[in-house]
Amino acid sequence: MQNSIKLRKFTPNDLQTVMKINRICLPENYSDAFFMDLYRRFPETYIVAQEEGKIIGYIMCRIEVGLSNFGFEGLIRKGHVVSIAVLPNGRRKGVAQGLMEFAMKGMLNYKAKQCYLEVRATNDAGVALYKKLGFEIIRTSYGYYSDGEDAYIMGKKL
Ligand code: ACO
Ligand code: ZN
């Protein structure tokens, strides 16, 4: 990632910009209360990327307790990447990779042992990003999205 691009934690002042990037980049949109709830509960994994003072991408996550995706460890803490996006002009510069790495470090602060997410099965850029970061496809969730598309559940040990 070029050194003109900075990663930092989200602050409430960033809310409107992050919501706008979410609407531009993804069909899954959320209320401002949803964005702020994730910030209030999991600030260490809520990160923005900034270039020349402008936010160009974000990642927001949640920590959950659930069954391990790798072997029989019983219930563990898992970091769930709820949403990540980078504006079209900022893509293929390593920004999403940087956001994911920053957020996965933050997950360790919450004692998460694994990270997982859902991604549209046709989202080649997303799937390639997560594979590059060492994620594997755990399973397919058929018809997961509201328009009927399938999701891959992808996960990785932290
Ligand atoms: N085609 C193929 N591989 C890609 C692509 C692509 N279009 N984009 C990223 N990758 C892979 C490559 O391996 C790349 O490494 P390389 O450039 O050295 O080859 C690696 O991912 C890292 O790429 P970044 O530059 O860090 O990714 P970018 O900042 O462009 O953001 C993202 C990727 C977030 C998927 C972006 O395309 C985007 O915002 N898309 C729309 C929103 C979206 O799909 N978000 C993910 C939904 S799933 C979820 O939120 C849990
Ligand atoms: Zn999810």
XYZ file of N, CA and C and ligand atoms in Angstrom:
526
model
N 0.851 -1.196 0.000
C 0.000 0.000 0.000
C 0.891 1.252 0.000
N 0.584 2.205 -0.876
C 1.387 3.437 -0.944
C 1.341 4.174 0.397
N 2.421 4.959 0.689
C 2.373 5.620 1.989
C 1.527 6.892 1.987
N 0.891 7.222 0.847
C -0.130 8.281 0.855
C -1.446 7.763 1.444
N -1.551 6.454 1.636
C -2.784 5.869 2.183
C -2.555 5.487 3.645
N -3.445 5.972 4.495
C -3.330 5.711 5.935
C -4.521 4.898 6.418
N -4.250 3.968 7.328
C -5.329 3.217 7.977
C -5.461 3.726 9.401
N -6.688 3.895 9.855
C -6.924 4.321 11.246
C -8.277 3.809 11.688
N -8.491 3.861 13.011
C -9.793 3.418 13.521
C -10.887 4.395 13.109
N -12.063 3.851 12.925
C -13.263 4.635 12.644
C -13.568 5.545 13.830
N -14.065 6.751 13.536
C -14.648 7.601 14.582
C -16.057 7.993 14.125
N -16.932 8.404 15.053
C -18.320 8.729 14.676
C -18.415 9.792 13.579
N -17.406 10.686 13.473
C -17.418 11.691 12.395
C -17.387 11.066 11.003
N -16.931 9.818 10.917
C -16.783 9.135 9.627
C -18.077 8.475 9.160
N -19.112 8.504 10.010
C -20.308 7.676 9.748
C -20.920 7.917 8.368
N -21.179 9.187 8.028
C -21.886 9.449 6.769
C -21.058 9.006 5.563
N -19.752 9.244 5.604
C -18.887 8.842 4.489
C -18.843 7.323 4.348
N -18.730 6.635 5.459
C -18.672 5.170 5.412
C -19.993 4.609 4.884
N -21.110 5.193 5.329
C -22.407 4.711 4.834
C -22.532 4.949 3.329
N -21.978 6.067 2.866
C -22.046 6.366 1.432
C -21.194 5.363 0.637
N -20.009 5.072 1.116
C -19.150 4.094 0.426
C -19.844 2.735 0.395
N -20.472 2.373 1.505
C -21.216 1.106 1.557
C -22.311 1.066 0.491
N -23.039 2.188 0.335
C -24.136 2.204 -0.653
C -23.610 2.155 -2.082
N -22.462 2.817 -2.315
C -21.878 2.816 -3.668
C -21.386 1.415 -4.046
N -20.821 0.720 -3.064
C -20.069 -0.504 -3.380
C -20.832 -1.806 -3.191
N -21.875 -1.822 -2.376
C -22.510 -3.098 -2.014
C -24.032 -2.985 -1.994
N -24.726 -4.050 -2.356
C -26.189 -4.043 -2.236
C -26.679 -4.261 -0.808
N -25.801 -4.730 0.094
C -26.193 -4.924 1.489
C -25.931 -3.633 2.251
N -27.003 -2.900 2.585
C -26.885 -1.608 3.270
C -27.558 -1.717 4.640
N -27.187 -0.806 5.532
C -27.636 -0.915 6.928
C -28.005 0.467 7.455
N -28.734 0.470 8.558
C -29.121 1.731 9.202
C -27.916 2.358 9.900
N -28.000 3.666 10.183
C -26.900 4.293 10.916
C -26.754 3.680 12.311
N -27.864 3.245 12.903
C -27.790 2.615 14.231
C -26.971 1.319 14.170
N -27.108 0.595 13.079
C -26.347 -0.653 12.927
C -24.845 -0.347 12.854
N -24.473 0.644 12.023
C -23.055 1.020 11.919
C -22.524 1.469 13.279
N -23.305 2.264 14.004
C -22.819 2.812 15.270
C -22.761 1.749 16.360
N -23.659 0.785 16.292
C -23.634 -0.296 17.280
C -22.343 -1.110 17.144
N -21.942 -1.391 15.914
C -20.687 -2.138 15.721
C -19.495 -1.319 16.208
N -19.533 -0.014 15.978
C -18.456 0.851 16.461
C -18.397 0.835 17.993
N -19.554 0.947 18.613
C -19.595 1.004 20.083
C -19.074 -0.302 20.685
N -19.423 -1.433 20.075
C -19.063 -2.730 20.671
C -17.680 -3.212 20.248
N -17.279 -2.928 19.022
C -16.026 -3.495 18.494
C -15.174 -2.441 17.790
N -14.755 -1.405 18.512
C -13.985 -0.323 17.868
C -12.636 -0.771 17.311
N -12.047 -1.826 17.881
C -10.704 -2.264 17.458
C -10.704 -2.885 16.060
N -11.878 -3.252 15.576
C -11.944 -3.924 14.268
C -12.769 -3.111 13.273
N -12.910 -1.829 13.566
C -13.686 -0.927 12.694
C -12.692 0.099 12.157
N -12.261 -0.080 10.934
C -11.102 0.639 10.400
C -11.488 1.349 9.105
N -10.891 2.529 8.909
C -11.061 3.218 7.626
C -9.695 3.434 6.980
N -9.712 3.527 5.645
C -8.517 3.880 4.867
C -8.731 5.286 4.326
N -7.693 6.093 4.420
C -7.802 7.498 4.069
C -6.675 7.863 3.110
N -7.026 8.589 2.034
C -6.011 9.071 1.089
C -6.258 10.556 0.885
N -5.232 11.368 1.093
C -5.356 12.827 1.003
C -6.571 13.324 1.767
N -6.707 12.834 2.988
C -7.772 13.317 3.866
C -9.155 12.761 3.564
N -9.281 11.983 2.500
C -10.603 11.447 2.146
C -10.659 9.947 2.418
N -11.766 9.528 2.996
C -11.938 8.106 3.271
C -12.273 7.387 1.963
N -11.537 6.311 1.683
C -11.743 5.566 0.434
C -12.172 4.120 0.675
N -12.178 3.701 1.941
C -12.590 2.331 2.223
C -12.793 2.117 3.708
N -13.468 1.034 4.044
C -13.731 0.732 5.456
C -13.848 -0.777 5.633
N -13.694 -1.201 6.877
C -14.051 -2.574 7.265
C -14.729 -2.502 8.620
N -15.800 -3.267 8.788
C -16.425 -3.352 10.110
C -16.731 -4.805 10.429
N -16.552 -5.150 11.693
C -16.593 -6.548 12.116
C -17.333 -6.677 13.440
N -17.565 -7.935 13.774
C -18.248 -8.245 15.024
C -17.536 -9.472 15.605
N -17.508 -9.578 16.914
C -16.948 -10.778 17.542
C -18.115 -11.625 18.024
N -18.080 -12.907 17.674
C -19.171 -13.822 18.020
C -18.595 -15.041 18.726
N -19.441 -15.739 19.462
C -19.067 -17.033 20.022
C -19.797 -18.090 19.202
N -19.026 -19.064 18.717
C -19.661 -20.090 17.887
C -18.740 -21.281 17.731
N -19.205 -22.261 16.962
C -18.423 -23.477 16.758
C -17.232 -23.194 15.847
N -16.127 -23.829 16.154
C -14.931 -23.710 15.333
C -15.215 -24.144 13.898
N -14.634 -23.440 12.945
C -14.716 -23.871 11.545
C -13.585 -24.829 11.183
N -12.655 -25.041 12.108
C -11.485 -25.886 11.837
C -11.309 -26.854 13.003
N -11.683 -28.115 12.805
C -11.486 -29.118 13.843
C -12.472 -28.942 14.994
N -12.329 -29.779 16.000
C -13.311 -29.827 17.095
C -12.766 -29.102 18.310
N -12.987 -27.830 18.345
C -12.518 -27.044 19.491
C -13.682 -26.590 20.356
N -14.893 -27.008 19.996
C -16.056 -26.531 20.743
C -16.327 -25.067 20.448
N -16.856 -24.363 21.441
C -17.200 -22.950 21.235
C -15.955 -22.078 21.362
N -15.793 -21.206 20.400
C -14.654 -20.282 20.421
C -15.150 -18.898 20.000
N -14.313 -17.918 20.238
C -14.612 -16.576 19.729
C -14.134 -16.475 18.289
N -15.000 -15.919 17.452
C -14.670 -15.748 16.035
C -14.918 -14.302 15.635
N -14.007 -13.767 14.846
C -14.223 -12.449 14.262
C -14.996 -12.619 12.965
N -16.064 -11.860 12.813
C -16.934 -11.948 11.635
C -16.776 -10.626 10.875
N -16.253 -10.687 9.676
C -16.166 -9.473 8.850
C -17.570 -9.204 8.311
N -18.208 -8.168 8.819
C -19.588 -7.857 8.428
C -19.602 -7.180 7.062
N -18.671 -6.245 6.841
C -18.679 -5.508 5.574
C -17.316 -4.869 5.343
N -16.855 -4.973 4.113
C -15.617 -4.290 3.692
C -15.843 -3.772 2.280
N -15.385 -2.562 2.014
C -15.495 -2.014 0.658
C -14.449 -0.924 0.462
N -14.018 -0.804 -0.796
C -13.077 0.236 -1.212
C -13.689 0.904 -2.445
N -13.676 2.230 -2.488
C -14.232 2.948 -3.630
C -13.539 2.522 -4.924
N -14.258 2.481 -6.046
C -13.675 1.982 -7.304
C -12.319 2.607 -7.648
N -12.160 3.917 -7.483
C -10.885 4.559 -7.841
C -9.716 4.155 -6.950
N -10.019 3.597 -5.788
C -8.951 3.232 -4.845
C -8.575 1.763 -4.882
N -9.155 1.037 -5.831
C -8.962 -0.425 -5.818
C -7.630 -0.856 -6.427
N -7.257 -2.096 -6.115
C -6.023 -2.757 -6.584
C -4.787 -1.983 -6.167
N -4.850 -1.391 -4.974
C -3.672 -0.733 -4.396
C -3.332 -1.351 -3.044
N -3.968 -2.478 -2.729
C -3.684 -3.141 -1.456
C -4.476 -2.604 -0.280
N -5.455 -1.739 -0.546
C -6.196 -1.124 0.560
C -7.030 -2.168 1.316
N -7.762 -2.994 0.592
C -8.595 -3.990 1.268
C -7.733 -4.981 2.041
N -6.610 -5.357 1.449
C -5.704 -6.258 2.160
C -5.240 -5.617 3.460
N -4.865 -4.339 3.388
C -4.438 -3.617 4.593
C -5.551 -3.533 5.629
N -6.762 -3.250 5.180
C -7.897 -3.168 6.114
C -8.130 -4.517 6.789
N -8.078 -5.593 6.018
C -8.299 -6.932 6.583
C -7.216 -7.263 7.609
N -5.949 -6.959 7.274
C -4.862 -7.297 8.198
C -4.977 -6.495 9.495
N -5.321 -5.215 9.380
C -5.513 -4.355 10.556
C -6.653 -4.907 11.418
N -7.766 -5.246 10.777
C -8.934 -5.728 11.531
C -8.644 -7.089 12.176
N -7.908 -7.955 11.476
C -7.621 -9.277 12.067
C -6.695 -9.148 13.281
N -5.786 -8.157 13.269
C -4.987 -7.880 14.476
C -5.906 -7.417 15.598
N -6.867 -6.548 15.261
C -7.823 -6.072 16.265
C -8.633 -7.210 16.870
N -8.941 -8.226 16.040
C -9.718 -9.369 16.547
C -8.971 -10.090 17.671
N -7.632 -10.098 17.592
C -6.844 -10.760 18.642
C -7.044 -10.052 19.981
N -7.260 -8.735 19.960
C -7.510 -7.987 21.202
C -8.785 -8.464 21.894
N -9.709 -9.017 21.093
C -10.953 -9.567 21.652
C -10.851 -11.078 21.849
N -9.627 -11.613 21.731
C -9.359 -13.044 21.956
C -10.055 -13.947 20.929
N -10.291 -13.417 19.742
C -10.848 -14.259 18.678
C -9.775 -15.216 18.189
N -10.182 -16.456 17.917
C -9.241 -17.498 17.460
C -9.316 -17.697 15.949
N -10.440 -17.324 15.359
C -10.637 -17.509 13.924
C -11.380 -16.299 13.373
N -11.315 -16.187 12.045
C -12.039 -15.116 11.363
C -12.882 -15.764 10.275
N -14.083 -15.242 10.044
C -14.889 -15.775 8.935
C -15.739 -14.673 8.340
N -16.331 -14.971 7.190
C -17.183 -13.999 6.502
C -18.013 -14.729 5.451
N -19.028 -14.031 4.955
C -19.770 -14.510 3.790
C -19.402 -13.618 2.613
N -19.310 -14.224 1.441
C -19.039 -13.464 0.216
C -19.862 -14.081 -0.907
N -20.390 -13.229 -1.792
C -21.159 -13.755 -2.931
C -20.276 -14.699 -3.748
N -20.858 -15.820 -4.147
C -20.093 -16.820 -4.892
C -19.555 -16.257 -6.205
N -20.213 -15.220 -6.753
C -19.759 -14.611 -8.017
C -18.809 -13.434 -7.799
N -18.475 -13.124 -6.548
C -17.624 -11.960 -6.260
C -16.150 -12.366 -6.393
N -15.673 -12.371 -7.641
C -14.311 -12.860 -7.901
C -13.262 -12.045 -7.163
N -13.444 -10.723 -7.115
C -12.464 -9.869 -6.433
C -12.424 -10.206 -4.950
N -13.601 -10.326 -4.342
C -13.670 -10.653 -2.915
C -13.056 -12.016 -2.626
N -13.470 -13.019 -3.385
C -12.956 -14.374 -3.137
C -11.433 -14.399 -3.308
N -10.925 -13.700 -4.349
C -9.464 -13.674 -4.573
C -8.751 -12.967 -3.422
N -9.342 -11.875 -2.943
C -8.750 -11.159 -1.794
C -8.621 -12.085 -0.590
N -9.706 -12.787 -0.257
C -9.680 -13.616 0.952
C -8.744 -14.811 0.778
N -8.715 -15.391 -0.436
C -7.773 -16.504 -0.667
C -6.336 -16.027 -0.509
N -6.057 -14.828 -1.024
C -4.687 -14.293 -0.888
C -4.310 -14.163 0.583
N -5.286 -13.877 1.424
C -5.039 -13.703 2.859
C -5.071 -15.032 3.613
N -5.237 -16.162 2.908
C -5.183 -17.465 3.552
C -6.526 -18.036 3.966
N -7.608 -17.394 3.548
C -8.935 -17.942 3.857
C -9.227 -19.116 2.940
N -10.025 -20.049 3.455
C -10.528 -21.119 2.593
C -12.048 -21.163 2.645
N -12.625 -21.758 1.602
C -14.081 -21.885 1.569
C -14.472 -23.014 2.512
N -15.293 -22.668 3.522
C -15.734 -23.664 4.512
C -16.943 -24.417 3.956
N -17.892 -23.648 3.398
C -19.091 -24.257 2.824
C -19.819 -23.210 1.986
N -20.838 -23.665 1.245
C -21.694 -22.755 0.477
C -23.010 -22.619 1.217
N -23.488 -21.396 1.355
C -24.810 -21.156 1.932
C -25.737 -20.797 0.767
N -26.558 -21.781 0.367
C -27.363 -21.621 -0.852
C -28.472 -20.601 -0.610
N -28.625 -19.651 -1.549
C -29.677 -18.646 -1.435
C -29.522 -17.713 -0.265
N -28.300 -17.506 0.189
C -28.055 -16.687 1.391
C -28.518 -15.239 1.233
N -28.294 -14.665 0.056
C -28.600 -13.247 -0.127
C -30.063 -13.043 -0.493
N -30.569 -11.824 -0.252
C -32.001 -11.580 -0.430
C -32.417 -11.709 -1.897
N -31.458 -11.563 -2.831
C -31.797 -11.773 -4.249
C -31.604 -13.227 -4.663
N -31.325 -14.107 -3.718
C -31.254 -15.538 -4.008
C -29.857 -16.061 -4.296
N -28.872 -15.155 -4.375
C -27.523 -15.637 -4.697
C -26.910 -16.422 -3.525
N -26.019 -17.355 -3.901
C -25.330 -18.166 -2.894
C -24.168 -17.393 -2.282
N -23.874 -17.722 -1.027
C -22.673 -17.187 -0.357
C -21.683 -18.309 -0.132
N -20.407 -17.990 -0.255
C -19.377 -18.848 0.319
C -19.126 -18.356 1.738
N -19.077 -19.296 2.665
C -18.582 -18.982 3.998
C -17.091 -19.272 3.948
N -16.290 -18.239 4.146
C -14.832 -18.413 4.087
C -14.252 -18.126 5.470
N -13.233 -18.886 5.838
C -12.678 -18.715 7.179
C -11.190 -18.953 7.214
N -10.616 -18.522 8.336
C -9.171 -18.664 8.540
C -8.894 -18.656 10.036
N -7.877 -19.391 10.432
C -7.409 -19.324 11.828
C -6.596 -18.057 12.003
N -6.688 -17.440 13.177
C -5.918 -16.208 13.415
C -4.594 -16.554 14.112
N -9.714 -9.395 -9.443
C -8.904 -10.375 -9.010
N -8.263 -10.337 -7.803
C -8.496 -9.291 -7.015
C -9.340 -8.235 -7.407
C -9.955 -8.306 -8.679
N -10.767 -7.337 -9.137
N -9.387 -7.325 -6.417
C -8.585 -7.799 -5.422
N -8.051 -8.986 -5.780
C -7.158 -9.840 -4.985
C -5.760 -9.828 -5.588
O -5.132 -11.035 -5.196
C -5.135 -8.654 -4.879
O -3.737 -8.707 -4.846
P -2.900 -8.121 -6.133
O -3.482 -6.766 -6.455
O -1.501 -8.086 -5.612
O -3.136 -9.105 -7.233
C -5.673 -8.835 -3.485
O -7.020 -9.289 -3.672
C -5.666 -7.569 -2.653
O -6.375 -6.580 -3.352
P -6.624 -5.110 -2.778
O -6.001 -4.125 -3.684
O -6.238 -5.074 -1.344
O -8.233 -5.051 -2.900
P -9.086 -3.706 -3.141
O -8.593 -2.623 -2.229
O -9.171 -3.434 -4.572
O -10.533 -4.150 -2.586
C -12.626 -5.296 -2.686
C -11.113 -5.405 -2.905
C -12.908 -4.872 -1.246
C -13.259 -6.668 -2.915
C -13.175 -4.240 -3.684
O -13.114 -4.770 -4.986
C -14.611 -3.807 -3.394
O -14.855 -2.884 -2.619
N -15.574 -4.488 -4.052
C -17.003 -4.159 -3.873
C -17.465 -4.460 -2.464
C -17.205 -5.918 -2.078
O -17.342 -6.819 -2.891
N -16.850 -6.146 -0.790
C -16.649 -7.498 -0.257
C -17.977 -8.136 0.011
S -17.842 -9.549 1.132
C -17.829 -8.836 2.692
O -18.015 -7.644 2.846
C -17.554 -9.755 3.888
Zn -21.787 -11.786 7.622
